Amino acid sequence: MLKIAQNKRVRVSADIELKDRLVGVQRVVKVTKGGRAFGFSAIVVVGDEKSIVGIGLGKSKDVSTAIQKAIESAKKNLVKVPIFKGTIPHEQASKYSGSQVLIKPASNGTGVKAGGAMRAVLESAGVKDVLAKSKGSSNPHNLVKATLKALLELRDPLTVATQRGVSLEKVFNG
């Protein structure tokens, strides 16, 4: 898990309804003396679509077990992200390994304008309106981690107002 996520983890209770989305399944081949050994790795995003999201990676000899392991891993790594009026509070860019992402707030009714791996994270987090662009590597593992990193670097308006010692109205209107 990302280091920035360590202090933003959320404990999941039984009453939270988490939905999981499969981002990708890769077939991995290990060549040995006796032939080829096939395995699978799966990356999954879980979220309640109300600002709680988590990512997980599972590996196994068969696909269904890899997906189950990924879901369990994602449930252990849940974090809370700030969402303001169905979108994100401000523009944010982030980088993880070779993937770079840029997410921007959008007006109401825009929808989620994002590619596959980014879309899964943003929709699971509960973001309804956002513009997103990915640059660099399109590796789904790195894209998901870069998107989560960008979401974790966001600051909600109430926190900004208290840190600056001004009213919430002044944060938006200057």
XYZ file of N, CA and C in Angstrom, residues 16-160:
435
model
N -21.220 -1.280 6.368
C -20.793 -0.618 5.120
C -20.950 -1.599 3.960
N -21.655 -1.151 2.932
C -21.874 -1.977 1.741
C -20.782 -1.674 0.714
N -19.826 -2.587 0.562
C -18.713 -2.379 -0.366
C -18.997 -3.090 -1.683
N -18.744 -2.378 -2.783
C -18.882 -2.957 -4.118
C -17.490 -3.128 -4.694
N -17.245 -4.267 -5.338
C -15.911 -4.494 -5.903
C -15.959 -4.421 -7.423
N -14.872 -3.900 -7.995
C -14.714 -3.805 -9.445
C -13.385 -4.441 -9.829
N -13.451 -5.336 -10.777
C -12.251 -5.990 -11.279
C -11.599 -5.082 -12.317
N -10.373 -4.657 -12.051
C -9.654 -3.774 -12.979
C -8.947 -4.598 -14.047
N -8.302 -5.673 -13.637
C -7.594 -6.479 -14.621
C -7.124 -7.808 -14.080
N -7.016 -8.778 -14.978
C -6.465 -10.096 -14.650
C -5.344 -10.373 -15.637
N -4.175 -10.720 -15.117
C -3.043 -11.036 -15.980
C -2.657 -12.506 -15.810
N -2.316 -13.137 -16.926
C -1.799 -14.496 -16.864
C -0.285 -14.405 -16.786
N 0.278 -15.077 -15.811
C 1.718 -15.054 -15.599
C 2.255 -16.455 -15.885
N 3.335 -16.530 -16.644
C 3.921 -17.822 -16.996
C 5.328 -17.914 -16.430
N 5.584 -18.987 -15.709
C 6.921 -19.252 -15.180
C 7.433 -20.510 -15.878
N 8.540 -20.361 -16.598
C 9.103 -21.496 -17.324
C 10.059 -22.241 -16.401
N 9.771 -23.510 -16.188
C 10.612 -24.347 -15.320
C 11.146 -25.522 -16.122
N 11.951 -26.336 -15.469
C 12.550 -27.500 -16.112
C 11.468 -28.474 -16.599
N 10.391 -28.564 -15.855
C 9.306 -29.488 -16.191
C 8.284 -28.920 -17.155
N 8.454 -27.702 -17.590
C 7.490 -27.087 -18.513
C 7.103 -25.705 -18.040
N 5.910 -25.308 -18.406
C 5.429 -23.979 -18.034
C 4.454 -24.080 -16.862
N 4.621 -23.178 -15.902
C 3.689 -23.099 -14.771
C 2.887 -21.810 -14.928
N 1.561 -21.937 -15.052
C 0.700 -20.775 -15.249
C 0.126 -20.292 -13.921
N 0.050 -19.003 -13.792
C -0.563 -18.387 -12.614
C -1.329 -17.156 -13.059
N -2.091 -16.584 -12.146
C -2.884 -15.400 -12.472
C -2.735 -14.364 -11.370
N -2.725 -13.092 -11.777
C -2.757 -12.007 -10.806
C -3.948 -11.116 -11.156
N -4.646 -10.666 -10.126
C -5.839 -9.832 -10.332
C -5.714 -8.571 -9.497
N -6.148 -7.451 -10.051
C -6.201 -6.201 -9.295
C -7.661 -5.769 -9.210
N -8.085 -5.463 -7.973
C -9.485 -5.164 -7.691
C -9.583 -3.862 -6.911
N -10.635 -3.079 -7.186
C -10.931 -1.860 -6.435
C -12.260 -2.072 -5.725
N -12.300 -1.818 -4.415
C -13.557 -1.882 -3.675
C -13.878 -0.512 -3.110
N -15.156 -0.205 -2.992
C -15.566 1.076 -2.439
C -17.040 1.087 -2.121
N -17.444 2.050 -1.286
C -18.853 2.182 -0.939
C -19.546 3.260 -1.757
N -18.833 3.889 -2.678
C -19.326 4.968 -3.526
C -19.783 6.170 -2.705
N -19.224 6.305 -1.493
C -19.500 7.450 -0.621
C -18.211 7.918 0.032
N -17.102 7.885 -0.683
C -15.786 8.391 -0.283
C -14.853 7.370 0.368
N -15.240 6.114 0.459
C -14.318 5.095 0.970
C -13.934 4.179 -0.189
N -12.620 3.977 -0.355
C -12.120 3.173 -1.471
C -10.860 2.421 -1.041
N -10.594 1.285 -1.681
C -9.389 0.507 -1.404
C -9.002 -0.303 -2.620
N -7.699 -0.587 -2.748
C -7.219 -1.399 -3.867
C -6.510 -2.630 -3.332
N -6.557 -3.720 -4.100
C -5.915 -4.950 -3.662
C -5.408 -5.763 -4.831
N -4.371 -6.528 -4.575
C -3.764 -7.396 -5.574
C -3.784 -8.820 -5.051
N -4.223 -9.752 -5.888
C -4.254 -11.162 -5.506
C -3.584 -12.014 -6.554
N -2.842 -13.022 -6.098
C -2.157 -13.936 -7.020
C -2.504 -15.364 -6.654
N -2.728 -16.190 -7.689
C -3.054 -17.586 -7.445
C -2.883 -18.392 -8.733
N -3.038 -19.711 -8.605
C -2.945 -20.592 -9.766
C -4.209 -20.556 -10.612
N -5.349 -20.140 -10.016
C -6.569 -20.007 -10.803
C -7.181 -18.623 -10.608
N -7.991 -18.211 -11.590
C -8.493 -16.840 -11.653
C -9.407 -16.502 -10.474
N -10.352 -17.381 -10.147
C -11.329 -17.062 -9.106
C -10.672 -16.878 -7.737
N -9.672 -17.680 -7.429
C -8.955 -17.539 -6.155
C -8.159 -16.239 -6.137
N -7.559 -15.871 -7.266
C -6.804 -14.619 -7.356
C -7.721 -13.425 -7.123
N -8.923 -13.462 -7.681
C -9.880 -12.371 -7.495
C -10.320 -12.295 -6.036
N -10.606 -13.437 -5.419
C -11.011 -13.452 -4.006
C -9.905 -12.880 -3.111
N -8.662 -13.263 -3.376
C -7.529 -12.747 -2.595
C -7.393 -11.236 -2.782
N -7.616 -10.763 -4.008
C -7.523 -9.329 -4.288
C -8.610 -8.556 -3.539
N -9.819 -9.107 -3.479
C -10.919 -8.454 -2.766
C -10.604 -8.374 -1.272
N -10.095 -9.453 -0.704
C -9.730 -9.454 0.718
C -8.623 -8.450 1.001
N -7.642 -8.363 0.113
C -6.539 -7.403 0.259
C -7.056 -5.965 0.179
N -7.996 -5.713 -0.732
C -8.557 -4.371 -0.897
C -9.351 -3.954 0.338
N -10.069 -4.889 0.953
C -10.861 -4.581 2.144
C -9.975 -4.231 3.342
N -8.736 -4.705 3.319
C -7.792 -4.392 4.403
C -7.135 -3.033 4.205
N -7.215 -2.484 2.991
C -6.533 -1.227 2.659
C -7.499 -0.107 2.307
N -8.578 0.032 3.053
C -9.571 1.063 2.765
C -9.119 2.423 3.276
N -9.368 3.460 2.482
C -9.038 4.835 2.869
C -10.231 5.734 2.562
N -10.286 6.887 3.216
C -11.352 7.865 3.003
C -10.790 9.028 2.190
N -11.506 9.406 1.148
C -11.067 10.514 0.296
C -12.094 11.641 0.356
N -11.654 12.903 0.266
C -12.601 14.018 0.339
C -13.362 14.197 -0.976
N -14.689 14.274 -0.861
C -15.543 14.534 -2.019
C -16.416 15.729 -1.671
N -16.475 16.692 -2.576
C -17.219 17.929 -2.329
C -18.242 18.134 -3.439
N -19.516 18.054 -3.117
C -20.618 18.229 -4.071
C -20.495 17.306 -5.281
N -20.167 16.057 -5.050
C -20.103 15.062 -6.114
C -18.840 15.079 -6.949
N -17.930 16.008 -6.684
C -16.673 16.079 -7.427
C -15.523 16.198 -6.429
N -14.330 16.410 -6.928
C -13.178 16.559 -6.040
C -13.003 18.033 -5.692
N -12.378 18.345 -4.544
C -12.274 19.743 -4.118
C -11.393 20.621 -5.009
N -10.342 20.052 -5.590
C -9.426 20.851 -6.406
C -8.676 19.953 -7.382
N -7.965 20.584 -8.302
C -7.165 19.863 -9.287
C -5.984 19.194 -8.594
N -5.610 17.993 -9.048
C -4.495 17.286 -8.427
C -3.780 16.423 -9.473
N -2.457 16.503 -9.467
C -1.639 15.646 -10.327
C -0.834 14.719 -9.426
N -0.564 13.528 -9.917
C 0.189 12.565 -9.119
C 0.937 11.610 -10.040
N 1.969 10.980 -9.489
C 2.800 10.050 -10.255
C 3.089 8.833 -9.399
N 2.984 7.660 -9.992
C 3.409 6.434 -9.327
C 4.146 5.617 -10.373
N 5.410 5.362 -10.124
C 6.274 4.630 -11.053
C 6.240 5.326 -12.414
N 5.807 4.664 -13.483
C 5.812 5.278 -14.811
C 4.512 5.938 -15.194
N 3.504 5.847 -14.335
C 2.190 6.406 -14.648
C 2.000 7.766 -13.998
N 1.469 8.693 -14.771
C 1.150 10.021 -14.265
C -0.340 10.253 -14.492
N -1.012 10.824 -13.502
C -2.435 11.115 -13.639
C -2.721 12.565 -13.273
N -3.747 13.115 -13.888
C -4.218 14.456 -13.585
C -5.730 14.363 -13.427
N -6.242 14.797 -12.270
C -7.684 14.805 -12.053
C -8.128 16.229 -11.758
N -9.246 16.628 -12.387
C -9.769 17.986 -12.236
C -11.236 17.918 -11.832
N -11.675 18.864 -10.985
C -13.104 18.904 -10.663
C -13.910 19.315 -11.895
N -15.140 18.827 -11.970
C -16.004 19.147 -13.104
C -17.362 19.622 -12.596
N -18.076 20.349 -13.441
C -19.386 20.853 -13.053
C -20.399 19.710 -13.004
N -21.507 19.961 -12.340
C -22.533 18.949 -12.145
C -23.089 18.482 -13.489
N -23.207 17.172 -13.666
C -23.737 16.603 -14.897
C -22.685 16.188 -15.899
N -21.414 16.452 -15.615
C -20.340 16.098 -16.542
C -20.122 14.586 -16.598
N -20.167 13.939 -15.447
C -19.895 12.506 -15.373
C -18.423 12.251 -15.144
N -18.044 10.982 -15.156
C -16.647 10.598 -14.951
C -15.990 10.436 -16.314
N -15.170 11.407 -16.686
C -14.435 11.354 -17.957
C -13.043 10.826 -17.645
N -12.897 9.509 -17.644
C -11.622 8.883 -17.290
C -11.522 7.530 -17.976
N -10.284 7.071 -18.154
C -10.038 5.774 -18.763
C -10.237 4.638 -17.780
N -10.177 3.411 -18.271
C -10.499 2.189 -17.548
C -10.087 2.070 -16.097
N -8.784 1.999 -15.830
C -8.313 1.777 -14.468
C -8.616 2.980 -13.574
N -8.485 4.190 -14.105
C -8.790 5.392 -13.331
C -10.280 5.479 -13.038
N -11.095 5.131 -14.004
C -12.549 5.173 -13.847
C -13.004 4.272 -12.702
N -12.438 3.078 -12.610
C -12.828 2.145 -11.556
C -12.570 2.730 -10.172
N -11.417 3.369 -9.986
C -11.069 3.961 -8.686
C -11.980 5.140 -8.376
N -12.173 6.033 -9.351
C -12.976 7.236 -9.129
C -14.443 6.901 -8.856
N -15.001 5.957 -9.601
C -16.398 5.577 -9.386
C -16.584 4.847 -8.066
N -15.628 4.005 -7.692
C -15.715 3.305 -6.407
C -15.605 4.268 -5.240
N -14.866 5.356 -5.433
C -14.722 6.367 -4.383
C -15.981 7.225 -4.261
N -16.841 7.208 -5.269
C -18.074 7.976 -5.208
C -18.001 9.319 -5.895
N -16.987 9.537 -6.709
C -16.868 10.790 -7.461
C -17.820 10.701 -8.652
N -18.735 11.683 -8.756
C -19.746 11.654 -9.822
C -19.330 12.466 -11.043
N -18.633 13.585 -10.814
C -18.240 14.478 -11.906
C -16.753 14.792 -11.793
N -15.975 14.369 -12.780
C -14.530 14.609 -12.748
C -13.969 14.471 -14.159
N -12.920 15.238 -14.421
C -12.159 15.101 -15.664
C -10.814 14.504 -15.296
N -10.374 13.488 -16.029
C -9.126 12.826 -15.679
C -8.323 12.516 -16.929
N -7.010 12.594 -16.789
C -6.105 12.281 -17.899
C -4.944 11.478 -17.358
N -4.583 10.411 -18.062
C -3.413 9.632 -17.675
C -2.327 9.823 -18.720
N -1.094 9.934 -18.244
C 0.058 10.074 -19.125
C 1.072 9.000 -18.756
N 1.994 8.764 -19.655
C 3.044 7.795 -19.365
C 2.534 6.370 -19.510
N 2.942 5.524 -18.593
C 2.605 4.106 -18.650
C 1.109 3.886 -18.460
N 0.539 2.949 -19.226
C -0.877 2.608 -19.084
C -1.050 1.307 -18.304
N 0.004 0.870 -17.617
C -0.053 -0.330 -16.787
C -1.144 -0.147 -15.728
N -2.159 -1.030 -15.685
C -3.270 -0.826 -14.757
C -2.860 -0.797 -13.284
N -1.851 -1.573 -12.907
C -1.385 -1.572 -11.516
C -0.898 -0.178 -11.120
N -0.048 0.402 -11.953
C 0.503 1.717 -11.651
C -0.536 2.823 -11.778
N -1.462 2.697 -12.742
C -2.511 3.704 -12.904
C -3.436 3.750 -11.693
N -3.812 2.585 -11.187
C -4.691 2.523 -10.019
C -3.995 3.142 -8.809
N -2.719 2.825 -8.619
C -1.973 3.361 -7.473
C -1.743 4.864 -7.611
N -1.490 5.350 -8.823
C -1.303 6.788 -9.044
C -2.611 7.546 -8.795
N -3.735 6.966 -9.220
C -5.038 7.600 -9.009
C -5.368 7.663 -7.521
N -5.127 6.577 -6.806
C -5.379 6.570 -5.361
C -4.471 7.562 -4.648
N -3.228 7.657 -5.099
C -2.291 8.620 -4.504
C -2.791 10.054 -4.714
N -3.298 10.349 -5.916
C -3.839 11.685 -6.197
C -5.049 11.981 -5.312
N -5.915 10.996 -5.119
C -7.091 11.177 -4.267
C -6.697 11.403 -2.806
N -5.645 10.725 -2.373
C -5.200 10.877 -0.987
C -4.516 12.217 -0.738
N -3.973 12.827 -1.781
C -3.311 14.123 -1.635
C -4.310 15.282 -1.631
N -5.577 14.996 -1.922
C -6.606 16.032 -1.909
C -6.878 16.501 -0.484
N -7.215 17.804 -0.357
C -7.584 18.348 0.957
C -9.009 18.878 0.857
N -9.834 18.537 1.826
C -11.213 19.016 1.778
C -11.287 20.479 2.225
N -12.293 21.219 1.750
C -12.383 22.659 2.029
C -12.422 23.004 3.524
N -13.073 22.169 4.326
C -13.174 22.436 5.758
C -11.807 22.389 6.427
N -10.964 21.436 6.043
C -9.614 21.326 6.584
C -8.773 22.537 6.200
N -8.884 22.963 4.940
C -8.134 24.129 4.458
C -8.552 25.376 5.231
